């Protein structure tokens, strides 16, 4: 993804185009034929909106669900209350932590099913859920700030291990996995540092302290890694993103506080696509901002929009976006907290468009 004047110029127009479109209610999705792109056609689009999810009512009734609905009536939907973080295994399972229910929703797209992680044992399993991560074996990791630990589960959602974070972490926030190095990174929001563990729970190293100098943090809230193993940190209250090598050595930073294109108000999370572009959710700005690997501003997606106040879908509209994840297929998942949903987008890389061409879009 290259920086261009047109790319930035169409950012605001694209956000507005997305917000005014769509007319489906939040209780049950009704798909329209219209497609939503950023920037809009006829420009070369980079992002496409795919779908929003609110509850299991977004899935068609098939098989046993349809049979039981005919006998007992429609089931009570399992809905979000205060969703925070999100991760996908890239194979049809999506995990969403929710501070309102103190649990983790599991969306199994292949089975059109929604349930809570831990199922029958989910009640009381967590005290203060924050971050979620998934490794290459599809094991799931969930940080609990009150218990100050990370609970790990197998791909079939059985307990795997407990990783005690103390005394290395004061309050665990966002999580990410470096599969190449078998590491778990934890954003220690209260301790103003990033802490690295092995996937077996062994503490490896930490870096950072409170401050606004390079390699210092002011409430780091989330962390991700790129294809090189560089560590991308959402330095929330410093209104910037900092980048470190795989051993915690400072490389560069970008961002400033403001409400203009490429500025941040309150950073909530970061994610990286297959081209190492960096995506940042701005909760107060109600948008996702996209930057090159070097920190150059590329594009904004979003804008303030309340689904519940209007009763309309508004693809790409947000009311406090929180967690964000990009899977190995370049599908983008964004928690839209106060709209009580998550939205799915697609990064339209050259590789993706060669396999999935869009009429009227030519690759150069």
XYZ file of C-alpha atoms in Angstrom:
364
model
C 0.000 0.000 0.000
C 1.685 3.199 -1.179
C 1.114 6.679 0.167
C -0.598 9.014 -2.246
C -2.348 12.334 -2.109
C -5.540 10.852 -3.504
C -5.442 8.110 -0.879
C -5.511 10.680 1.922
C -7.846 13.098 0.115
C -10.617 10.535 -0.155
C -10.369 9.412 3.479
C -13.051 11.761 4.823
C -15.333 11.274 1.808
C -15.048 7.536 2.213
C -15.958 7.677 5.871
C -19.034 9.786 5.139
C -20.085 7.483 2.311
C -19.947 4.508 4.638
C -21.846 6.173 7.454
C -24.855 7.267 5.426
C -25.273 3.861 3.753
C -27.081 0.771 4.974
C -30.533 0.279 6.440
C -30.535 -3.008 8.384
C -31.596 -3.148 12.012
C -29.165 -4.381 14.648
C -31.280 -7.319 15.797
C -31.011 -9.270 12.556
C -28.789 -8.521 9.620
C -30.351 -7.781 6.234
C -27.703 -7.679 3.533
C -27.854 -5.194 0.694
C -26.303 -5.552 -2.736
C -24.390 -2.321 -2.347
C -20.687 -2.626 -1.538
C -18.738 -0.197 0.647
C -15.132 0.710 -0.140
C -12.425 2.987 1.256
C -11.449 5.039 -0.664
C -14.644 4.889 -2.755
C -14.742 3.928 -6.400
C -13.498 4.932 -8.945
C -10.320 5.190 -6.848
C -8.358 2.014 -6.202
C -10.102 0.683 -3.057
C -8.006 -0.565 -0.149
C -10.661 -1.641 2.363
C -14.090 -3.218 1.901
C -16.800 -3.621 4.532
C -18.014 -7.216 4.804
C -20.485 -7.663 7.670
C -21.466 -6.793 11.241
C -22.219 -9.315 13.999
C -24.431 -8.640 17.026
C -25.613 -12.088 18.160
C -26.443 -15.572 16.882
C -29.477 -14.023 15.164
C -27.042 -12.944 12.455
C -26.773 -16.596 11.412
C -29.475 -18.357 9.363
C -31.483 -20.998 11.191
C -30.469 -24.385 9.875
C -30.583 -27.960 11.098
C -31.202 -28.414 14.811
C -31.592 -24.668 15.499
C -34.423 -24.473 12.985
C -36.044 -27.629 14.370
C -35.881 -26.398 17.987
C -37.198 -22.958 17.044
C -40.237 -24.627 15.511
C -40.916 -26.482 18.768
C -39.914 -24.047 21.508
C -39.850 -20.725 19.705
C -36.906 -18.476 18.993
C -33.963 -18.728 21.366
C -32.892 -15.807 23.522
C -29.941 -14.213 21.714
C -26.530 -14.117 23.354
C -25.619 -10.472 22.892
C -22.677 -8.240 23.681
C -22.780 -5.841 26.621
C -19.347 -4.174 26.636
C -17.067 -5.875 24.095
C -13.364 -5.052 24.402
C -10.895 -7.136 22.424
C -11.137 -9.467 19.453
C -9.026 -12.151 17.798
C -9.628 -14.604 14.952
C -7.874 -17.890 14.295
C -8.257 -17.270 10.560
C -10.264 -20.485 10.215
C -13.738 -19.300 11.115
C -13.530 -18.834 14.878
C -13.630 -15.351 16.387
C -13.100 -14.600 20.088
C -14.450 -11.410 21.686
C -13.783 -10.452 25.311
C -16.653 -8.629 27.010
C -16.256 -6.653 30.238
C -20.023 -6.449 30.678
C -20.506 -10.192 31.030
C -16.911 -10.939 32.175
C -16.496 -13.606 29.579
C -15.343 -14.354 26.048
C -17.798 -14.849 23.191
C -16.890 -17.496 20.628
C -18.292 -16.980 17.133
C -17.960 -20.213 15.167
C -18.802 -19.138 11.625
C -18.530 -22.644 10.177
C -21.192 -23.923 12.584
C -23.290 -20.716 12.696
C -22.918 -20.885 16.459
C -22.272 -18.433 19.286
C -21.316 -19.541 22.793
C -19.140 -18.500 25.715
C -15.569 -19.728 26.092
C -15.593 -22.432 28.755
C -19.292 -23.054 28.049
C -20.918 -24.520 31.198
C -17.898 -23.561 33.298
C -17.770 -19.970 32.019
C -19.589 -18.454 35.018
C -16.973 -17.123 37.426
C -14.119 -18.181 35.173
C -13.014 -14.574 34.701
C -13.063 -11.569 37.017
C -11.900 -8.793 34.675
C -11.337 -9.915 31.088
C -9.214 -7.655 28.902
C -7.101 -9.041 26.056
C -7.401 -12.076 23.805
C -4.778 -13.794 21.628
C -4.647 -16.927 19.465
C -1.492 -18.872 18.574
C -0.701 -20.910 15.445
C -2.049 -24.074 17.093
C -5.371 -22.257 17.682
C -4.836 -22.147 21.441
C -6.604 -19.151 22.995
C -5.126 -16.813 25.624
C -7.215 -14.452 27.775
C -5.849 -11.846 30.181
C -7.658 -11.271 33.479
C -6.594 -7.962 35.035
C -8.071 -8.618 38.481
C -6.573 -12.098 38.811
C -3.368 -10.824 37.147
C -2.982 -13.888 34.981
C -3.526 -15.235 31.495
C -5.741 -18.278 31.057
C -4.888 -20.462 28.059
C -7.298 -22.853 26.353
C -6.819 -25.491 23.674
C -8.360 -25.214 20.216
C -11.343 -27.228 21.472
C -11.657 -24.808 24.416
C -10.352 -27.041 27.177
C -8.129 -25.492 29.905
C -4.483 -25.627 28.820
C -2.456 -23.653 31.359
C -2.471 -20.629 33.636
C 0.250 -18.018 33.203
C 0.853 -16.020 36.364
C 1.764 -12.445 35.423
C 2.946 -11.195 38.810
C 5.390 -9.821 39.787
C 6.330 -8.882 36.213
C 2.967 -7.309 35.282
C 0.931 -4.906 37.415
C -2.198 -4.967 35.228
C -2.349 -6.951 32.008
C -3.988 -5.355 28.984
C -3.799 -6.291 25.330
C -2.054 -9.493 24.226
C -0.416 -10.779 21.084
C 1.463 -13.897 20.007
C 4.760 -14.007 18.107
C 4.444 -17.476 16.614
C 7.910 -17.454 15.052
C 9.533 -16.985 18.453
C 6.849 -18.737 20.554
C 6.289 -15.622 22.636
C 3.350 -13.998 24.358
C 3.556 -10.213 24.697
C 1.493 -8.470 27.367
C 0.845 -4.739 27.487
C 1.267 -3.868 31.179
C -0.956 -0.794 31.162
C -0.505 0.092 34.821
C 3.217 -0.729 34.853
C 3.899 1.279 31.650
C 5.875 -1.494 29.965
C 5.704 -4.441 27.597
C 6.394 -7.876 29.058
C 7.436 -10.950 27.060
C 6.691 -14.521 28.147
C 7.294 -17.868 26.515
C 4.116 -19.695 25.581
C 4.943 -22.002 28.487
C 4.549 -19.028 30.838
C 8.237 -18.359 31.506
C 9.111 -14.675 31.840
C 11.640 -13.640 29.181
C 12.157 -9.878 29.359
C 10.433 -6.532 29.851
C 11.012 -3.043 28.499
C 9.665 0.441 29.129
C 8.898 2.821 31.962
C 6.533 5.732 32.439
C 7.307 8.878 30.478
C 7.062 10.531 27.079
C 10.625 9.970 25.844
C 11.418 7.337 23.228
C 10.898 3.815 24.631
C 8.828 5.210 27.517
C 5.090 4.727 27.804
C 2.043 6.397 29.261
C -0.526 3.630 29.725
C 0.326 1.281 26.844
C -2.926 -0.452 26.052
C -2.241 -2.922 23.246
C 0.533 -4.653 21.317
C 1.013 -6.546 18.052
C 3.891 -7.911 15.949
C 4.659 -7.566 12.247
C 6.161 -10.054 9.791
C 9.712 -9.212 10.941
C 8.879 -9.772 14.596
C 8.952 -6.037 15.352
C 6.774 -5.124 18.329
C 4.072 -2.502 17.679
C 2.840 -0.750 20.839
C -0.274 1.395 21.273
C 1.102 4.084 23.614
C -2.370 5.325 24.458
C -2.007 8.420 26.621
C 1.067 9.593 24.714
C -1.158 9.524 21.597
C 1.391 7.642 19.531
C 2.524 4.258 18.283
C 6.031 3.027 19.076
C 7.883 0.271 17.231
C 10.628 -1.951 18.677
C 12.641 -4.864 17.362
C 12.008 -8.379 18.638
C 14.293 -7.832 21.646
C 12.684 -4.562 22.718
C 15.116 -2.084 21.114
C 13.430 1.172 20.080
C 13.187 1.680 16.312
C 10.757 4.516 15.586
C 7.484 6.174 16.521
C 4.653 8.087 14.907
C 1.506 9.938 15.918
C 0.397 13.027 17.799
C -2.651 14.170 19.710
C -5.314 15.908 17.641
C -8.448 15.420 15.572
C -6.978 15.750 12.078
C -6.159 13.029 9.566
C -3.488 10.804 11.074
C -3.908 12.300 14.558
C -5.045 10.392 17.644
C -7.430 11.326 20.440
C -7.576 8.136 22.530
C -5.845 5.072 21.073
C -7.480 1.760 21.924
C -5.697 -0.957 19.929
C -3.304 -1.814 17.085
C -3.085 -4.498 14.402
C -0.890 -5.279 11.395
C -1.842 -6.637 7.958
C 0.156 -8.896 5.623
C 1.955 -5.886 4.124
C 2.909 -4.669 7.633
C 0.589 -1.673 7.415
C -0.450 -0.591 10.914
C -4.098 -0.107 11.913
C -4.978 1.958 14.994
C -8.419 2.260 16.579
C -9.191 5.698 18.009
C -12.004 5.340 20.537
C -12.752 9.022 20.938
C -12.256 9.695 17.235
C -14.611 6.801 16.343
C -12.368 5.620 13.517
C -9.634 3.266 12.392
C -6.530 4.958 11.011
C -4.114 3.129 8.725
C -0.392 3.813 8.376
C 2.461 2.320 6.391
C 5.065 0.215 8.186
C 7.200 3.350 8.374
C 4.414 5.385 9.987
C 3.139 7.373 6.985
C -0.587 8.128 7.116
C -2.612 6.282 4.471
C -6.327 6.222 5.181
C -9.114 6.547 7.754
C -12.174 4.323 8.024
C -15.132 5.262 10.185
C -16.903 8.140 11.834
C -19.294 8.649 14.755
C -22.515 6.683 14.338
C -24.991 5.170 16.807
C -26.801 2.115 15.486
C -29.138 1.988 18.476
C -30.150 5.648 18.190
C -30.961 5.378 14.488
C -31.903 1.735 14.006
C -29.735 1.645 10.890
C -26.691 -0.446 10.118
C -24.186 2.193 8.908
C -21.314 0.056 7.586
C -18.061 1.561 8.820
C -19.710 3.825 11.388
C -18.437 3.422 14.958
C -19.383 4.314 18.502
C -16.083 3.839 20.365
C -14.100 1.267 18.385
C -11.928 -0.861 20.668
C -10.042 -4.049 19.830
C -8.868 -4.822 16.305
C -7.386 -7.920 14.694
C -6.265 -8.877 11.195
C -6.071 -12.582 10.414
C -3.847 -14.440 7.960
C -6.423 -13.866 5.215
C -6.282 -10.087 5.771
C -9.815 -10.049 7.157
C -10.085 -7.150 9.615
C -12.181 -7.445 12.789
C -13.080 -4.325 14.788
C -14.967 -4.178 18.094
C -17.614 -1.433 17.894
C -18.192 -1.181 21.618
C -21.234 0.998 22.249
C -22.955 -0.302 19.136
C -22.533 -3.717 20.780
C -21.175 -5.449 17.725
C -18.035 -6.199 15.791
C -17.536 -5.285 12.172
C -15.614 -7.247 9.570
C -13.676 -5.618 6.734
C -11.286 -6.931 4.087
C -7.890 -5.472 3.237
C -7.818 -5.426 -0.571
C -4.185 -6.237 -1.187
C -2.973 -6.853 -4.725
C -2.822 -10.556 -3.866
C -6.427 -10.549 -2.712
C -7.712 -8.654 -5.760
C -5.920 -10.963 -8.173
C -7.842 -13.851 -6.634
C -11.054 -11.854 -6.060
C -11.307 -9.170 -8.769
C -13.688 -6.246 -8.358
C -15.422 -5.058 -11.551
C -13.913 -1.772 -12.690
C -10.813 -2.039 -10.496
C -7.553 -2.464 -12.370
C -4.257 -3.376 -10.742
C -1.244 -1.381 -11.860
